[in-house]
Amino acid sequence: MFALPLQVIDNFLLQYNLGQVLLLVYVLATLAALTQRSLKIVALQTMVFGLVFMLVPSIDGPNLYLYLGIGLIVIAPMAYVSAGR
């Protein structure tokens, strides 16, 4: 019953590495969080994704995603502190 959708998803994801998929999920999650109009939610979400980018050892690709995670970890606390609501 669920074989066809899972095969379609699997064939789609085989074309990309884990870093690219996580980056897409981060962008979609940020767009969804922007609907709440709360910078604190976006900052907390950015911290979590920064940790994920730094801690996932199976991201096969350049160290770009590690550096992205470090950048998100540095920027997110500043955004959280400066958020009004």
JSON list of C-alpha atoms in Angstrom, two decimals:
[
{"chain": "A", "resi": 1, "resn": "MET", "atom": "CA", "xyz": [0.00, 0.00, 0.00]},
{"chain": "A", "resi": 2, "resn": "PHE", "atom": "CA", "xyz": [2.79, 2.45, 0.87]},
{"chain": "A", "resi": 3, "resn": "ALA", "atom": "CA", "xyz": [5.38, 0.94, -1.46]},
{"chain": "A", "resi": 4, "resn": "LEU", "atom": "CA", "xyz": [4.91, 3.34, -4.35]},
{"chain": "A", "resi": 5, "resn": "PRO", "atom": "CA", "xyz": [5.24, 6.61, -2.38]},
{"chain": "A", "resi": 6, "resn": "LEU", "atom": "CA", "xyz": [8.26, 5.30, -0.49]},
{"chain": "A", "resi": 7, "resn": "GLN", "atom": "CA", "xyz": [9.96, 4.25, -3.71]},
{"chain": "A", "resi": 8, "resn": "VAL", "atom": "CA", "xyz": [9.35, 7.68, -5.23]},
{"chain": "A", "resi": 9, "resn": "ILE", "atom": "CA", "xyz": [10.81, 9.39, -2.15]},
{"chain": "A", "resi": 10, "resn": "ASP", "atom": "CA", "xyz": [13.76, 7.01, -2.10]},
{"chain": "A", "resi": 11, "resn": "ASN", "atom": "CA", "xyz": [14.55, 7.56, -5.78]},
{"chain": "A", "resi": 12, "resn": "PHE", "atom": "CA", "xyz": [14.37, 11.31, -5.24]},
{"chain": "A", "resi": 13, "resn": "LEU", "atom": "CA", "xyz": [16.64, 11.29, -2.20]},
{"chain": "A", "resi": 14, "resn": "LEU", "atom": "CA", "xyz": [19.26, 9.05, -3.80]},
{"chain": "A", "resi": 15, "resn": "GLN", "atom": "CA", "xyz": [20.20, 11.93, -6.10]},
{"chain": "A", "resi": 16, "resn": "TYR", "atom": "CA", "xyz": [21.23, 14.17, -3.19]},
{"chain": "A", "resi": 17, "resn": "ASN", "atom": "CA", "xyz": [23.49, 13.84, -0.17]},
{"chain": "A", "resi": 18, "resn": "LEU", "atom": "CA", "xyz": [22.35, 14.29, 3.40]},
{"chain": "A", "resi": 19, "resn": "GLY", "atom": "CA", "xyz": [23.70, 17.84, 3.65]},
{"chain": "A", "resi": 20, "resn": "GLN", "atom": "CA", "xyz": [21.61, 19.01, 0.72]},
{"chain": "A", "resi": 21, "resn": "VAL", "atom": "CA", "xyz": [18.47, 17.39, 2.12]},
{"chain": "A", "resi": 22, "resn": "LEU", "atom": "CA", "xyz": [19.05, 18.97, 5.55]},
{"chain": "A", "resi": 23, "resn": "LEU", "atom": "CA", "xyz": [19.60, 22.35, 3.92]},
{"chain": "A", "resi": 24, "resn": "LEU", "atom": "CA", "xyz": [16.29, 22.02, 2.07]},
{"chain": "A", "resi": 25, "resn": "VAL", "atom": "CA", "xyz": [14.51, 21.02, 5.30]},
{"chain": "A", "resi": 26, "resn": "TYR", "atom": "CA", "xyz": [16.10, 24.00, 7.08]},
{"chain": "A", "resi": 27, "resn": "VAL", "atom": "CA", "xyz": [14.91, 26.43, 4.40]},
{"chain": "A", "resi": 28, "resn": "LEU", "atom": "CA", "xyz": [11.38, 25.00, 4.43]},
{"chain": "A", "resi": 29, "resn": "ALA", "atom": "CA", "xyz": [11.24, 25.01, 8.22]},
{"chain": "A", "resi": 30, "resn": "THR", "atom": "CA", "xyz": [12.46, 28.62, 8.32]},
{"chain": "A", "resi": 31, "resn": "LEU", "atom": "CA", "xyz": [9.77, 29.67, 5.87]},
{"chain": "A", "resi": 32, "resn": "ALA", "atom": "CA", "xyz": [7.18, 27.91, 8.02]},
{"chain": "A", "resi": 33, "resn": "ALA", "atom": "CA", "xyz": [8.50, 29.59, 11.18]},
{"chain": "A", "resi": 34, "resn": "LEU", "atom": "CA", "xyz": [8.38, 33.01, 9.54]},
{"chain": "A", "resi": 35, "resn": "THR", "atom": "CA", "xyz": [4.59, 32.71, 9.41]},
{"chain": "A", "resi": 36, "resn": "GLN", "atom": "CA", "xyz": [4.60, 32.94, 13.21]},
{"chain": "A", "resi": 37, "resn": "ARG", "atom": "CA", "xyz": [6.35, 36.34, 13.02]},
{"chain": "A", "resi": 38, "resn": "SER", "atom": "CA", "xyz": [8.58, 35.50, 15.97]},
{"chain": "A", "resi": 39, "resn": "LEU", "atom": "CA", "xyz": [12.31, 35.97, 15.63]},
{"chain": "A", "resi": 40, "resn": "LYS", "atom": "CA", "xyz": [12.88, 33.90, 18.78]},
{"chain": "A", "resi": 41, "resn": "ILE", "atom": "CA", "xyz": [11.33, 30.84, 17.14]},
{"chain": "A", "resi": 42, "resn": "VAL", "atom": "CA", "xyz": [13.49, 31.32, 14.05]},
{"chain": "A", "resi": 43, "resn": "ALA", "atom": "CA", "xyz": [16.59, 31.77, 16.23]},
{"chain": "A", "resi": 44, "resn": "LEU", "atom": "CA", "xyz": [15.88, 28.62, 18.26]},
{"chain": "A", "resi": 45, "resn": "GLN", "atom": "CA", "xyz": [15.27, 26.68, 15.08]},
{"chain": "A", "resi": 46, "resn": "THR", "atom": "CA", "xyz": [18.52, 28.02, 13.63]},
{"chain": "A", "resi": 47, "resn": "MET", "atom": "CA", "xyz": [20.41, 26.87, 16.72]},
{"chain": "A", "resi": 48, "resn": "VAL", "atom": "CA", "xyz": [18.98, 23.37, 16.39]},
{"chain": "A", "resi": 49, "resn": "PHE", "atom": "CA", "xyz": [19.85, 23.12, 12.71]},
{"chain": "A", "resi": 50, "resn": "GLY", "atom": "CA", "xyz": [23.32, 24.49, 13.43]},
{"chain": "A", "resi": 51, "resn": "LEU", "atom": "CA", "xyz": [23.85, 21.65, 15.89]},
{"chain": "A", "resi": 52, "resn": "VAL", "atom": "CA", "xyz": [22.48, 19.14, 13.41]},
{"chain": "A", "resi": 53, "resn": "PHE", "atom": "CA", "xyz": [24.81, 20.37, 10.67]},
{"chain": "A", "resi": 54, "resn": "MET", "atom": "CA", "xyz": [27.77, 20.16, 13.04]},
{"chain": "A", "resi": 55, "resn": "LEU", "atom": "CA", "xyz": [26.98, 16.79, 14.65]},
{"chain": "A", "resi": 56, "resn": "VAL", "atom": "CA", "xyz": [25.84, 14.67, 11.72]},
{"chain": "A", "resi": 57, "resn": "PRO", "atom": "CA", "xyz": [29.01, 12.84, 10.74]},
{"chain": "A", "resi": 58, "resn": "SER", "atom": "CA", "xyz": [27.51, 11.14, 7.71]},
{"chain": "A", "resi": 59, "resn": "ILE", "atom": "CA", "xyz": [27.19, 14.26, 5.59]},
{"chain": "A", "resi": 60, "resn": "ASP", "atom": "CA", "xyz": [29.16, 13.17, 2.58]},
{"chain": "A", "resi": 61, "resn": "GLY", "atom": "CA", "xyz": [30.42, 16.15, 0.75]},
{"chain": "A", "resi": 62, "resn": "PRO", "atom": "CA", "xyz": [32.69, 19.07, 1.39]},
{"chain": "A", "resi": 63, "resn": "ASN", "atom": "CA", "xyz": [33.12, 20.60, 4.82]},
{"chain": "A", "resi": 64, "resn": "LEU", "atom": "CA", "xyz": [30.76, 23.33, 3.68]},
{"chain": "A", "resi": 65, "resn": "TYR", "atom": "CA", "xyz": [27.96, 21.97, 5.86]},
{"chain": "A", "resi": 66, "resn": "LEU", "atom": "CA", "xyz": [30.19, 21.88, 8.94]},
{"chain": "A", "resi": 67, "resn": "TYR", "atom": "CA", "xyz": [31.09, 25.53, 8.38]},
{"chain": "A", "resi": 68, "resn": "LEU", "atom": "CA", "xyz": [27.42, 26.34, 7.81]},
{"chain": "A", "resi": 69, "resn": "GLY", "atom": "CA", "xyz": [26.60, 24.72, 11.16]},
{"chain": "A", "resi": 70, "resn": "ILE", "atom": "CA", "xyz": [29.30, 26.74, 12.91]},
{"chain": "A", "resi": 71, "resn": "GLY", "atom": "CA", "xyz": [27.98, 29.93, 11.33]},
{"chain": "A", "resi": 72, "resn": "LEU", "atom": "CA", "xyz": [24.42, 29.15, 12.37]},
{"chain": "A", "resi": 73, "resn": "ILE", "atom": "CA", "xyz": [25.55, 28.41, 15.94]},
{"chain": "A", "resi": 74, "resn": "VAL", "atom": "CA", "xyz": [27.32, 31.79, 16.11]},
{"chain": "A", "resi": 75, "resn": "ILE", "atom": "CA", "xyz": [24.51, 33.86, 14.57]},
{"chain": "A", "resi": 76, "resn": "ALA", "atom": "CA", "xyz": [21.49, 32.22, 16.24]},
{"chain": "A", "resi": 77, "resn": "PRO", "atom": "CA", "xyz": [22.18, 33.32, 19.86]},
{"chain": "A", "resi": 78, "resn": "MET", "atom": "CA", "xyz": [22.70, 36.90, 18.71]},
{"chain": "A", "resi": 79, "resn": "ALA", "atom": "CA", "xyz": [19.37, 36.80, 16.88]},
{"chain": "A", "resi": 80, "resn": "TYR", "atom": "CA", "xyz": [17.67, 35.31, 19.94]},
{"chain": "A", "resi": 81, "resn": "VAL", "atom": "CA", "xyz": [18.99, 38.00, 22.29]},
{"chain": "A", "resi": 82, "resn": "SER", "atom": "CA", "xyz": [18.08, 40.81, 19.91]},
{"chain": "A", "resi": 83, "resn": "ALA", "atom": "CA", "xyz": [14.55, 39.49, 19.29]},
{"chain": "A", "resi": 84, "resn": "GLY", "atom": "CA", "xyz": [11.79, 41.61, 20.66]},
{"chain": "A", "resi": 85, "resn": "ARG", "atom": "CA", "xyz": [9.20, 38.87, 20.89]}
]
